[in-house]
Amino acid sequence: MSRLRIYGIARTRAFRALWIAEELGLDYEHLPIEIGDAGARKPEFLAINPNGRLPAIDDDGFLLLESLAITLYLAKKHAQGRLYPFSLDGEARVWQWTMWALSEVDRGVNIWSLHAVRLPPAERDAAKRNEALGVLVAPFRVLDAAVARQPYLIGDEFTVADLNVAAVISRAIDMDLSGVPNLKAWLTRCLERPAARVALALKAEADAATPADVTRRIARTNRL
Ligand SMILES: N[C@@H](CCC(=O)N[C@@H](CS)C(=O)NCC(=O)O)C(=O)O
């Protein structure tokens, strides 16, 4: 039996954990549990993550929450110079971009995708969608400039910094990104990696199987 367990249906932020596990070629078990009372709020999962949120991992008895902490932990543990920089400066840049993704773009892309793609068409709110697009203009310009100078965020090589930022904004691939061509090319490059394709296929399968009521619940409970 695999000693790494990844909890969470791939439609959720569990996608991030699945992508890094694939990048690292890890032997893992995926437990595609659903949000809410159907899974993440059941007592047995609350014992793993008392927040009742996804994802979580169990790495041979070590429980870890927070999707981006999970990607950083697994990358640092297994990468051996690949994906996770050795140098203090390189590591700090990885943290910088990871925290940037969380604070600057995570919520905006989530709101946009719900009101542009995921909610049933009649329930999408154009005002929320446009507000989200407005919020993303400035940070997307910053990201566009960062990947205009070099192929990846830390330099010539793909690292967990790229994985974290690209995973957070992965649903933006369906946006009109013509105003930020370097960002678009970089995001495409990241999402076309074989490991990303495996995780994206799981995510697409989960998206297609998600009932509208679950999407409504995501929008409602997270005030998106
Ligand atoms: N900051 C957390 C956020 C986790 C989170 O909110 N996950 C969502 C799914 S993507 C969830 O479990 N929501 C539960 C709910 O809506 O009841 C992380 O990155 O892991």
JSON list of C-alpha atoms and ligand atoms in Angstrom, two decimals:
[
{"chain": "A", "resi": 1, "resn": "MET", "atom": "CA", "xyz": [0.00, 0.00, 0.00]},
{"chain": "A", "resi": 2, "resn": "SER", "atom": "CA", "xyz": [1.19, 3.53, -0.82]},
{"chain": "A", "resi": 3, "resn": "ARG", "atom": "CA", "xyz": [2.40, 5.48, 2.19]},
{"chain": "A", "resi": 4, "resn": "LEU", "atom": "CA", "xyz": [1.24, 8.86, 0.79]},
{"chain": "A", "resi": 5, "resn": "ARG", "atom": "CA", "xyz": [-2.50, 9.48, 0.76]},
{"chain": "A", "resi": 6, "resn": "ILE", "atom": "CA", "xyz": [-3.97, 12.54, -0.98]},
{"chain": "A", "resi": 7, "resn": "TYR", "atom": "CA", "xyz": [-7.48, 13.41, 0.16]},
{"chain": "A", "resi": 8, "resn": "GLY", "atom": "CA", "xyz": [-9.81, 15.43, -2.03]},
{"chain": "A", "resi": 9, "resn": "ILE", "atom": "CA", "xyz": [-11.64, 15.24, -5.33]},
{"chain": "A", "resi": 10, "resn": "ALA", "atom": "CA", "xyz": [-9.44, 16.68, -8.11]},
{"chain": "A", "resi": 11, "resn": "ARG", "atom": "CA", "xyz": [-11.89, 19.51, -8.83]},
{"chain": "A", "resi": 12, "resn": "THR", "atom": "CA", "xyz": [-10.78, 21.09, -5.53]},
{"chain": "A", "resi": 13, "resn": "ARG", "atom": "CA", "xyz": [-7.38, 22.42, -4.49]},
{"chain": "A", "resi": 14, "resn": "ALA", "atom": "CA", "xyz": [-6.41, 18.74, -4.23]},
{"chain": "A", "resi": 15, "resn": "PHE", "atom": "CA", "xyz": [-5.46, 19.26, -7.89]},
{"chain": "A", "resi": 16, "resn": "ARG", "atom": "CA", "xyz": [-2.34, 21.07, -6.64]},
{"chain": "A", "resi": 17, "resn": "ALA", "atom": "CA", "xyz": [-1.25, 18.10, -4.52]},
{"chain": "A", "resi": 18, "resn": "LEU", "atom": "CA", "xyz": [-1.97, 15.65, -7.33]},
{"chain": "A", "resi": 19, "resn": "TRP", "atom": "CA", "xyz": [0.11, 17.71, -9.78]},
{"chain": "A", "resi": 20, "resn": "ILE", "atom": "CA", "xyz": [3.20, 17.82, -7.53]},
{"chain": "A", "resi": 21, "resn": "ALA", "atom": "CA", "xyz": [2.88, 14.10, -6.74]},
{"chain": "A", "resi": 22, "resn": "GLU", "atom": "CA", "xyz": [2.87, 13.40, -10.48]},
{"chain": "A", "resi": 23, "resn": "GLU", "atom": "CA", "xyz": [5.83, 15.74, -11.10]},
{"chain": "A", "resi": 24, "resn": "LEU", "atom": "CA", "xyz": [7.82, 13.87, -8.46]},
{"chain": "A", "resi": 25, "resn": "GLY", "atom": "CA", "xyz": [6.76, 10.44, -9.71]},
{"chain": "A", "resi": 26, "resn": "LEU", "atom": "CA", "xyz": [5.48, 9.51, -6.25]},
{"chain": "A", "resi": 27, "resn": "ASP", "atom": "CA", "xyz": [3.60, 6.36, -5.44]},
{"chain": "A", "resi": 28, "resn": "TYR", "atom": "CA", "xyz": [0.42, 7.72, -3.88]},
{"chain": "A", "resi": 29, "resn": "GLU", "atom": "CA", "xyz": [-3.16, 6.81, -3.14]},
{"chain": "A", "resi": 30, "resn": "HIS", "atom": "CA", "xyz": [-5.81, 9.31, -4.18]},
{"chain": "A", "resi": 31, "resn": "LEU", "atom": "CA", "xyz": [-8.97, 9.40, -2.05]},
{"chain": "A", "resi": 32, "resn": "PRO", "atom": "CA", "xyz": [-11.33, 11.61, -4.11]},
{"chain": "A", "resi": 33, "resn": "ILE", "atom": "CA", "xyz": [-13.59, 12.70, -1.28]},
{"chain": "A", "resi": 34, "resn": "GLU", "atom": "CA", "xyz": [-16.19, 15.39, -1.89]},
{"chain": "A", "resi": 35, "resn": "ILE", "atom": "CA", "xyz": [-16.64, 18.68, -0.01]},
{"chain": "A", "resi": 36, "resn": "GLY", "atom": "CA", "xyz": [-19.29, 19.11, 2.69]},
{"chain": "A", "resi": 37, "resn": "ASP", "atom": "CA", "xyz": [-21.46, 16.53, 4.39]},
{"chain": "A", "resi": 38, "resn": "ALA", "atom": "CA", "xyz": [-20.79, 14.03, 1.59]},
{"chain": "A", "resi": 39, "resn": "GLY", "atom": "CA", "xyz": [-17.12, 13.80, 2.63]},
{"chain": "A", "resi": 40, "resn": "ALA", "atom": "CA", "xyz": [-14.97, 16.55, 4.12]},
{"chain": "A", "resi": 41, "resn": "ARG", "atom": "CA", "xyz": [-17.39, 17.32, 6.97]},
{"chain": "A", "resi": 42, "resn": "LYS", "atom": "CA", "xyz": [-17.78, 13.69, 8.04]},
{"chain": "A", "resi": 43, "resn": "PRO", "atom": "CA", "xyz": [-16.27, 12.90, 11.47]},
{"chain": "A", "resi": 44, "resn": "GLU", "atom": "CA", "xyz": [-13.63, 10.58, 9.98]},
{"chain": "A", "resi": 45, "resn": "PHE", "atom": "CA", "xyz": [-12.27, 13.37, 7.75]},
{"chain": "A", "resi": 46, "resn": "LEU", "atom": "CA", "xyz": [-12.62, 16.04, 10.45]},
{"chain": "A", "resi": 47, "resn": "ALA", "atom": "CA", "xyz": [-10.20, 13.90, 12.44]},
{"chain": "A", "resi": 48, "resn": "ILE", "atom": "CA", "xyz": [-7.68, 14.50, 9.61]},
{"chain": "A", "resi": 49, "resn": "ASN", "atom": "CA", "xyz": [-8.58, 18.13, 8.88]},
{"chain": "A", "resi": 50, "resn": "PRO", "atom": "CA", "xyz": [-10.72, 19.79, 11.56]},
{"chain": "A", "resi": 51, "resn": "ASN", "atom": "CA", "xyz": [-11.38, 22.65, 9.09]},
{"chain": "A", "resi": 52, "resn": "GLY", "atom": "CA", "xyz": [-13.42, 20.24, 6.97]},
{"chain": "A", "resi": 53, "resn": "ARG", "atom": "CA", "xyz": [-11.64, 21.45, 3.85]},
{"chain": "A", "resi": 54, "resn": "LEU", "atom": "CA", "xyz": [-9.73, 19.82, 1.02]},
{"chain": "A", "resi": 55, "resn": "PRO", "atom": "CA", "xyz": [-7.04, 18.81, 0.39]},
{"chain": "A", "resi": 56, "resn": "ALA", "atom": "CA", "xyz": [-5.11, 17.08, 3.14]},
{"chain": "A", "resi": 57, "resn": "ILE", "atom": "CA", "xyz": [-2.37, 14.49, 2.97]},
{"chain": "A", "resi": 58, "resn": "ASP", "atom": "CA", "xyz": [-1.27, 11.65, 5.19]},
{"chain": "A", "resi": 59, "resn": "ASP", "atom": "CA", "xyz": [2.41, 10.99, 4.48]},
{"chain": "A", "resi": 60, "resn": "ASP", "atom": "CA", "xyz": [3.18, 7.83, 6.42]},
{"chain": "A", "resi": 61, "resn": "GLY", "atom": "CA", "xyz": [1.39, 9.20, 9.48]},
{"chain": "A", "resi": 62, "resn": "PHE", "atom": "CA", "xyz": [2.35, 12.88, 9.01]},
{"chain": "A", "resi": 63, "resn": "LEU", "atom": "CA", "xyz": [-0.88, 14.82, 8.44]},
{"chain": "A", "resi": 64, "resn": "LEU", "atom": "CA", "xyz": [-0.64, 18.09, 6.52]},
{"chain": "A", "resi": 65, "resn": "LEU", "atom": "CA", "xyz": [-3.27, 20.64, 5.48]},
{"chain": "A", "resi": 66, "resn": "GLU", "atom": "CA", "xyz": [-3.19, 23.62, 3.10]},
{"chain": "A", "resi": 67, "resn": "SER", "atom": "CA", "xyz": [-2.68, 22.82, -0.56]},
{"chain": "A", "resi": 68, "resn": "LEU", "atom": "CA", "xyz": [0.37, 25.03, -1.09]},
{"chain": "A", "resi": 69, "resn": "ALA", "atom": "CA", "xyz": [2.07, 23.88, 2.12]},
{"chain": "A", "resi": 70, "resn": "ILE", "atom": "CA", "xyz": [1.56, 20.36, 0.77]},
{"chain": "A", "resi": 71, "resn": "THR", "atom": "CA", "xyz": [3.20, 21.12, -2.60]},
{"chain": "A", "resi": 72, "resn": "LEU", "atom": "CA", "xyz": [6.15, 22.87, -0.89]},
{"chain": "A", "resi": 73, "resn": "TYR", "atom": "CA", "xyz": [6.61, 20.01, 1.59]},
{"chain": "A", "resi": 74, "resn": "LEU", "atom": "CA", "xyz": [6.50, 17.26, -1.02]},
{"chain": "A", "resi": 75, "resn": "ALA", "atom": "CA", "xyz": [8.77, 19.19, -3.40]},
{"chain": "A", "resi": 76, "resn": "LYS", "atom": "CA", "xyz": [11.35, 19.88, -0.71]},
{"chain": "A", "resi": 77, "resn": "LYS", "atom": "CA", "xyz": [11.21, 16.31, 0.57]},
{"chain": "A", "resi": 78, "resn": "HIS", "atom": "CA", "xyz": [11.58, 14.56, -2.78]},
{"chain": "A", "resi": 79, "resn": "ALA", "atom": "CA", "xyz": [12.94, 16.95, -5.40]},
{"chain": "A", "resi": 80, "resn": "GLN", "atom": "CA", "xyz": [16.69, 16.59, -4.80]},
{"chain": "A", "resi": 81, "resn": "GLY", "atom": "CA", "xyz": [17.65, 19.81, -6.55]},
{"chain": "A", "resi": 82, "resn": "ARG", "atom": "CA", "xyz": [14.94, 19.60, -9.16]},
{"chain": "A", "resi": 83, "resn": "LEU", "atom": "CA", "xyz": [11.71, 21.59, -8.65]},
{"chain": "A", "resi": 84, "resn": "TYR", "atom": "CA", "xyz": [12.86, 23.02, -5.28]},
{"chain": "A", "resi": 85, "resn": "PRO", "atom": "CA", "xyz": [15.95, 25.31, -5.29]},
{"chain": "A", "resi": 86, "resn": "PHE", "atom": "CA", "xyz": [18.90, 24.49, -3.05]},
{"chain": "A", "resi": 87, "resn": "SER", "atom": "CA", "xyz": [19.86, 28.11, -2.36]},
{"chain": "A", "resi": 88, "resn": "LEU", "atom": "CA", "xyz": [18.31, 30.26, 0.37]},
{"chain": "A", "resi": 89, "resn": "ASP", "atom": "CA", "xyz": [17.54, 32.98, -2.19]},
{"chain": "A", "resi": 90, "resn": "GLY", "atom": "CA", "xyz": [15.92, 30.47, -4.54]},
{"chain": "A", "resi": 91, "resn": "GLU", "atom": "CA", "xyz": [13.84, 29.00, -1.73]},
{"chain": "A", "resi": 92, "resn": "ALA", "atom": "CA", "xyz": [12.74, 32.48, -0.65]},
{"chain": "A", "resi": 93, "resn": "ARG", "atom": "CA", "xyz": [11.64, 33.25, -4.22]},
{"chain": "A", "resi": 94, "resn": "VAL", "atom": "CA", "xyz": [9.52, 30.07, -4.17]},
{"chain": "A", "resi": 95, "resn": "TRP", "atom": "CA", "xyz": [7.86, 31.23, -0.94]},
{"chain": "A", "resi": 96, "resn": "GLN", "atom": "CA", "xyz": [7.42, 34.73, -2.38]},
{"chain": "A", "resi": 97, "resn": "TRP", "atom": "CA", "xyz": [5.54, 33.54, -5.48]},
{"chain": "A", "resi": 98, "resn": "THR", "atom": "CA", "xyz": [3.52, 31.01, -3.49]},
{"chain": "A", "resi": 99, "resn": "MET", "atom": "CA", "xyz": [2.28, 33.65, -1.05]},
{"chain": "A", "resi": 100, "resn": "TRP", "atom": "CA", "xyz": [1.76, 36.08, -3.92]},
{"chain": "A", "resi": 101, "resn": "ALA", "atom": "CA", "xyz": [-0.52, 33.57, -5.63]},
{"chain": "A", "resi": 102, "resn": "LEU", "atom": "CA", "xyz": [-2.59, 33.15, -2.48]},
{"chain": "A", "resi": 103, "resn": "SER", "atom": "CA", "xyz": [-2.92, 36.81, -1.64]},
{"chain": "A", "resi": 104, "resn": "GLU", "atom": "CA", "xyz": [-3.16, 38.38, -5.11]},
{"chain": "A", "resi": 105, "resn": "VAL", "atom": "CA", "xyz": [-4.92, 36.01, -7.49]},
{"chain": "A", "resi": 106, "resn": "ASP", "atom": "CA", "xyz": [-6.47, 32.92, -5.85]},
{"chain": "A", "resi": 107, "resn": "ARG", "atom": "CA", "xyz": [-9.83, 34.44, -4.92]},
{"chain": "A", "resi": 108, "resn": "GLY", "atom": "CA", "xyz": [-10.20, 36.49, -8.12]},
{"chain": "A", "resi": 109, "resn": "VAL", "atom": "CA", "xyz": [-9.68, 33.50, -10.42]},
{"chain": "A", "resi": 110, "resn": "ASN", "atom": "CA", "xyz": [-12.05, 31.40, -8.31]},
{"chain": "A", "resi": 111, "resn": "ILE", "atom": "CA", "xyz": [-14.81, 34.04, -8.51]},
{"chain": "A", "resi": 112, "resn": "TRP", "atom": "CA", "xyz": [-14.25, 34.52, -12.24]},
{"chain": "A", "resi": 113, "resn": "SER", "atom": "CA", "xyz": [-14.38, 30.79, -13.01]},
{"chain": "A", "resi": 114, "resn": "LEU", "atom": "CA", "xyz": [-17.58, 30.29, -11.03]},
{"chain": "A", "resi": 115, "resn": "HIS", "atom": "CA", "xyz": [-19.35, 33.17, -12.77]},
{"chain": "A", "resi": 116, "resn": "ALA", "atom": "CA", "xyz": [-17.89, 32.55, -16.23]},
{"chain": "A", "resi": 117, "resn": "VAL", "atom": "CA", "xyz": [-17.76, 28.76, -16.48]},
{"chain": "A", "resi": 118, "resn": "ARG", "atom": "CA", "xyz": [-18.83, 26.62, -13.54]},
{"chain": "A", "resi": 119, "resn": "LEU", "atom": "CA", "xyz": [-22.24, 27.86, -12.33]},
{"chain": "A", "resi": 120, "resn": "PRO", "atom": "CA", "xyz": [-25.25, 27.15, -14.56]},
{"chain": "A", "resi": 121, "resn": "PRO", "atom": "CA", "xyz": [-25.41, 30.02, -17.13]},
{"chain": "A", "resi": 122, "resn": "ALA", "atom": "CA", "xyz": [-28.60, 31.55, -15.72]},
{"chain": "A", "resi": 123, "resn": "GLU", "atom": "CA", "xyz": [-27.00, 31.84, -12.25]},
{"chain": "A", "resi": 124, "resn": "ARG", "atom": "CA", "xyz": [-23.77, 33.56, -13.29]},
{"chain": "A", "resi": 125, "resn": "ASP", "atom": "CA", "xyz": [-23.37, 37.11, -12.00]},
{"chain": "A", "resi": 126, "resn": "ALA", "atom": "CA", "xyz": [-21.81, 39.38, -14.63]},
{"chain": "A", "resi": 127, "resn": "ALA", "atom": "CA", "xyz": [-21.01, 42.08, -12.05]},
{"chain": "A", "resi": 128, "resn": "LYS", "atom": "CA", "xyz": [-19.00, 39.62, -9.92]},
{"chain": "A", "resi": 129, "resn": "ARG", "atom": "CA", "xyz": [-17.27, 38.25, -13.01]},
{"chain": "A", "resi": 130, "resn": "ASN", "atom": "CA", "xyz": [-16.26, 41.72, -14.19]},
{"chain": "A", "resi": 131, "resn": "GLU", "atom": "CA", "xyz": [-15.16, 42.82, -10.74]},
{"chain": "A", "resi": 132, "resn": "ALA", "atom": "CA", "xyz": [-12.94, 39.73, -10.51]},
{"chain": "A", "resi": 133, "resn": "LEU", "atom": "CA", "xyz": [-11.43, 40.51, -13.90]},
{"chain": "A", "resi": 134, "resn": "GLY", "atom": "CA", "xyz": [-10.74, 44.06, -12.71]},
{"chain": "A", "resi": 135, "resn": "VAL", "atom": "CA", "xyz": [-9.00, 42.81, -9.56]},
{"chain": "A", "resi": 136, "resn": "LEU", "atom": "CA", "xyz": [-6.77, 40.52, -11.66]},
{"chain": "A", "resi": 137, "resn": "VAL", "atom": "CA", "xyz": [-5.54, 43.16, -14.12]},
{"chain": "A", "resi": 138, "resn": "ALA", "atom": "CA", "xyz": [-2.66, 44.49, -12.03]},
{"chain": "A", "resi": 139, "resn": "PRO", "atom": "CA", "xyz": [-1.31, 41.17, -10.65]},
{"chain": "A", "resi": 140, "resn": "PHE", "atom": "CA", "xyz": [-1.58, 39.53, -14.07]},
{"chain": "A", "resi": 141, "resn": "ARG", "atom": "CA", "xyz": [0.57, 42.36, -15.50]},
{"chain": "A", "resi": 142, "resn": "VAL", "atom": "CA", "xyz": [3.14, 41.68, -12.77]},
{"chain": "A", "resi": 143, "resn": "LEU", "atom": "CA", "xyz": [3.19, 37.98, -13.64]},
{"chain": "A", "resi": 144, "resn": "ASP", "atom": "CA", "xyz": [3.33, 38.74, -17.36]},
{"chain": "A", "resi": 145, "resn": "ALA", "atom": "CA", "xyz": [6.43, 40.91, -16.82]},
{"chain": "A", "resi": 146, "resn": "ALA", "atom": "CA", "xyz": [8.10, 38.27, -14.61]},
{"chain": "A", "resi": 147, "resn": "VAL", "atom": "CA", "xyz": [7.86, 35.59, -17.30]},
{"chain": "A", "resi": 148, "resn": "ALA", "atom": "CA", "xyz": [8.74, 37.96, -20.14]},
{"chain": "A", "resi": 149, "resn": "ARG", "atom": "CA", "xyz": [12.33, 38.06, -18.89]},
{"chain": "A", "resi": 150, "resn": "GLN", "atom": "CA", "xyz": [12.83, 34.30, -18.41]},
{"chain": "A", "resi": 151, "resn": "PRO", "atom": "CA", "xyz": [10.91, 31.09, -19.18]},
{"chain": "A", "resi": 152, "resn": "TYR", "atom": "CA", "xyz": [10.03, 30.32, -15.55]},
{"chain": "A", "resi": 153, "resn": "LEU", "atom": "CA", "xyz": [9.54, 32.33, -12.37]},
{"chain": "A", "resi": 154, "resn": "ILE", "atom": "CA", "xyz": [12.90, 31.50, -10.81]},
{"chain": "A", "resi": 155, "resn": "GLY", "atom": "CA", "xyz": [14.90, 31.29, -14.04]},
{"chain": "A", "resi": 156, "resn": "ASP", "atom": "CA", "xyz": [15.39, 28.70, -16.76]},
{"chain": "A", "resi": 157, "resn": "GLU", "atom": "CA", "xyz": [13.94, 25.73, -14.92]},
{"chain": "A", "resi": 158, "resn": "PHE", "atom": "CA", "xyz": [10.37, 24.88, -13.91]},
{"chain": "A", "resi": 159, "resn": "THR", "atom": "CA", "xyz": [10.07, 24.82, -10.10]},
{"chain": "A", "resi": 160, "resn": "VAL", "atom": "CA", "xyz": [7.37, 24.41, -7.50]},
{"chain": "A", "resi": 161, "resn": "ALA", "atom": "CA", "xyz": [6.96, 28.21, -7.67]},
{"chain": "A", "resi": 162, "resn": "ASP", "atom": "CA", "xyz": [5.65, 27.81, -11.23]},
{"chain": "A", "resi": 163, "resn": "LEU", "atom": "CA", "xyz": [3.53, 24.85, -10.18]},
{"chain": "A", "resi": 164, "resn": "ASN", "atom": "CA", "xyz": [1.94, 26.76, -7.31]},
{"chain": "A", "resi": 165, "resn": "VAL", "atom": "CA", "xyz": [1.16, 29.92, -9.27]},
{"chain": "A", "resi": 166, "resn": "ALA", "atom": "CA", "xyz": [0.02, 28.02, -12.39]},
{"chain": "A", "resi": 167, "resn": "ALA", "atom": "CA", "xyz": [-2.14, 25.67, -10.30]},
{"chain": "A", "resi": 168, "resn": "VAL", "atom": "CA", "xyz": [-3.78, 28.60, -8.49]},
{"chain": "A", "resi": 169, "resn": "ILE", "atom": "CA", "xyz": [-4.63, 30.36, -11.77]},
{"chain": "A", "resi": 170, "resn": "SER", "atom": "CA", "xyz": [-5.11, 27.23, -13.90]},
{"chain": "A", "resi": 171, "resn": "ARG", "atom": "CA", "xyz": [-8.78, 28.03, -14.55]},
{"chain": "A", "resi": 172, "resn": "ALA", "atom": "CA", "xyz": [-7.67, 31.36, -16.07]},
{"chain": "A", "resi": 173, "resn": "ILE", "atom": "CA", "xyz": [-6.59, 29.39, -19.15]},
{"chain": "A", "resi": 174, "resn": "ASP", "atom": "CA", "xyz": [-10.22, 29.85, -20.30]},
{"chain": "A", "resi": 175, "resn": "MET", "atom": "CA", "xyz": [-9.99, 33.67, -19.98]},
{"chain": "A", "resi": 176, "resn": "ASP", "atom": "CA", "xyz": [-9.10, 36.06, -22.75]},
{"chain": "A", "resi": 177, "resn": "LEU", "atom": "CA", "xyz": [-5.39, 36.43, -21.94]},
{"chain": "A", "resi": 178, "resn": "SER", "atom": "CA", "xyz": [-4.45, 38.30, -25.12]},
{"chain": "A", "resi": 179, "resn": "GLY", "atom": "CA", "xyz": [-3.46, 41.36, -23.06]},
{"chain": "A", "resi": 180, "resn": "VAL", "atom": "CA", "xyz": [-0.87, 39.32, -21.13]},
{"chain": "A", "resi": 181, "resn": "PRO", "atom": "CA", "xyz": [0.78, 37.17, -23.84]},
{"chain": "A", "resi": 182, "resn": "ASN", "atom": "CA", "xyz": [3.82, 36.18, -21.79]},
{"chain": "A", "resi": 183, "resn": "LEU", "atom": "CA", "xyz": [1.61, 34.98, -18.95]},
{"chain": "A", "resi": 184, "resn": "LYS", "atom": "CA", "xyz": [-0.51, 33.05, -21.44]},
{"chain": "A", "resi": 185, "resn": "ALA", "atom": "CA", "xyz": [2.54, 31.34, -23.01]},
{"chain": "A", "resi": 186, "resn": "TRP", "atom": "CA", "xyz": [4.01, 30.52, -19.58]},
{"chain": "A", "resi": 187, "resn": "LEU", "atom": "CA", "xyz": [0.70, 29.16, -18.23]},
{"chain": "A", "resi": 188, "resn": "THR", "atom": "CA", "xyz": [0.26, 27.01, -21.34]},
{"chain": "A", "resi": 189, "resn": "ARG", "atom": "CA", "xyz": [3.84, 25.74, -20.96]},
{"chain": "A", "resi": 190, "resn": "CYS", "atom": "CA", "xyz": [3.20, 24.77, -17.33]},
{"chain": "A", "resi": 191, "resn": "LEU", "atom": "CA", "xyz": [-0.19, 23.14, -17.95]},
{"chain": "A", "resi": 192, "resn": "GLU", "atom": "CA", "xyz": [1.13, 21.12, -20.89]},
{"chain": "A", "resi": 193, "resn": "ARG", "atom": "CA", "xyz": [3.67, 19.29, -18.75]},
{"chain": "A", "resi": 194, "resn": "PRO", "atom": "CA", "xyz": [2.91, 15.56, -18.65]},
{"chain": "A", "resi": 195, "resn": "ALA", "atom": "CA", "xyz": [2.36, 15.63, -14.87]},
{"chain": "A", "resi": 196, "resn": "ALA", "atom": "CA", "xyz": [-0.02, 18.58, -15.17]},
{"chain": "A", "resi": 197, "resn": "ARG", "atom": "CA", "xyz": [-1.96, 16.79, -17.89]},
{"chain": "A", "resi": 198, "resn": "VAL", "atom": "CA", "xyz": [-2.54, 13.80, -15.63]},
{"chain": "A", "resi": 199, "resn": "ALA", "atom": "CA", "xyz": [-3.84, 16.02, -12.81]},
{"chain": "A", "resi": 200, "resn": "LEU", "atom": "CA", "xyz": [-5.88, 18.16, -15.23]},
{"chain": "A", "resi": 201, "resn": "ALA", "atom": "CA", "xyz": [-7.53, 15.04, -16.66]},
{"chain": "A", "resi": 202, "resn": "LEU", "atom": "CA", "xyz": [-8.61, 14.03, -13.15]},
{"chain": "A", "resi": 203, "resn": "LYS", "atom": "CA", "xyz": [-9.88, 17.57, -12.57]},
{"chain": "A", "resi": 204, "resn": "ALA", "atom": "CA", "xyz": [-11.83, 17.66, -15.86]},
{"chain": "A", "resi": 205, "resn": "GLU", "atom": "CA", "xyz": [-13.41, 14.31, -15.05]},
{"chain": "A", "resi": 206, "resn": "ALA", "atom": "CA", "xyz": [-14.43, 15.58, -11.58]},
{"chain": "A", "resi": 207, "resn": "ASP", "atom": "CA", "xyz": [-15.72, 18.89, -13.01]},
{"chain": "A", "resi": 208, "resn": "ALA", "atom": "CA", "xyz": [-17.90, 17.03, -15.50]},
{"chain": "A", "resi": 209, "resn": "ALA", "atom": "CA", "xyz": [-19.37, 14.86, -12.74]},
{"chain": "A", "resi": 210, "resn": "THR", "atom": "CA", "xyz": [-20.05, 17.74, -10.31]},
{"chain": "A", "resi": 211, "resn": "PRO", "atom": "CA", "xyz": [-23.77, 18.40, -9.74]},
{"chain": "A", "resi": 212, "resn": "ALA", "atom": "CA", "xyz": [-24.87, 22.04, -10.01]},
{"chain": "A", "resi": 213, "resn": "ASP", "atom": "CA", "xyz": [-25.92, 21.95, -6.34]},
{"chain": "A", "resi": 214, "resn": "VAL", "atom": "CA", "xyz": [-22.33, 21.32, -5.27]},
{"chain": "A", "resi": 215, "resn": "THR", "atom": "CA", "xyz": [-21.12, 24.29, -7.37]},
{"chain": "A", "resi": 216, "resn": "ARG", "atom": "CA", "xyz": [-23.86, 26.45, -5.84]},
{"chain": "A", "resi": 217, "resn": "ARG", "atom": "CA", "xyz": [-22.74, 25.37, -2.37]},
{"chain": "A", "resi": 218, "resn": "ILE", "atom": "CA", "xyz": [-19.13, 26.33, -3.16]},
{"chain": "A", "resi": 219, "resn": "ALA", "atom": "CA", "xyz": [-20.25, 29.80, -4.27]},
{"chain": "A", "resi": 220, "resn": "ARG", "atom": "CA", "xyz": [-22.59, 30.26, -1.31]},
{"chain": "A", "resi": 221, "resn": "THR", "atom": "CA", "xyz": [-20.45, 29.00, 1.57]},
{"chain": "A", "resi": 222, "resn": "ASN", "atom": "CA", "xyz": [-17.33, 30.79, 0.38]},
{"chain": "A", "resi": 223, "resn": "ARG", "atom": "CA", "xyz": [-19.25, 34.00, -0.55]},
{"chain": "A", "resi": 224, "resn": "LEU", "atom": "CA", "xyz": [-17.89, 33.88, -4.10]},
{"chain": "B", "resi": 1, "resn": "LIG", "atom": "N1", "xyz": [-6.37, 27.42, 2.02]},
{"chain": "B", "resi": 1, "resn": "LIG", "atom": "C1", "xyz": [-6.90, 26.09, 1.86]},
{"chain": "B", "resi": 1, "resn": "LIG", "atom": "C2", "xyz": [-8.30, 26.20, 1.29]},
{"chain": "B", "resi": 1, "resn": "LIG", "atom": "C3", "xyz": [-8.99, 24.87, 1.26]},
{"chain": "B", "resi": 1, "resn": "LIG", "atom": "C4", "xyz": [-10.40, 25.00, 0.72]},
{"chain": "B", "resi": 1, "resn": "LIG", "atom": "O1", "xyz": [-11.13, 25.97, 0.96]},
{"chain": "B", "resi": 1, "resn": "LIG", "atom": "N2", "xyz": [-10.80, 23.97, -0.03]},
{"chain": "B", "resi": 1, "resn": "LIG", "atom": "C5", "xyz": [-12.14, 23.95, -0.55]},
{"chain": "B", "resi": 1, "resn": "LIG", "atom": "C6", "xyz": [-12.18, 23.13, -1.84]},
{"chain": "B", "resi": 1, "resn": "LIG", "atom": "S1", "xyz": [-11.16, 23.80, -3.09]},
{"chain": "B", "resi": 1, "resn": "LIG", "atom": "C7", "xyz": [-13.04, 23.27, 0.43]},
{"chain": "B", "resi": 1, "resn": "LIG", "atom": "O2", "xyz": [-12.71, 22.25, 0.98]},
{"chain": "B", "resi": 1, "resn": "LIG", "atom": "N3", "xyz": [-14.21, 23.84, 0.69]},
{"chain": "B", "resi": 1, "resn": "LIG", "atom": "C8", "xyz": [-15.12, 23.23, 1.61]},
{"chain": "B", "resi": 1, "resn": "LIG", "atom": "C9", "xyz": [-16.46, 23.79, 1.56]},
{"chain": "B", "resi": 1, "resn": "LIG", "atom": "O3", "xyz": [-16.73, 24.64, 0.67]},
{"chain": "B", "resi": 1, "resn": "LIG", "atom": "O4", "xyz": [-17.27, 23.35, 2.39]},
{"chain": "B", "resi": 1, "resn": "LIG", "atom": "C10", "xyz": [-6.00, 25.29, 0.93]},
{"chain": "B", "resi": 1, "resn": "LIG", "atom": "O5", "xyz": [-5.35, 25.89, 0.05]},
{"chain": "B", "resi": 1, "resn": "LIG", "atom": "O6", "xyz": [-5.88, 24.07, 1.09]}
]
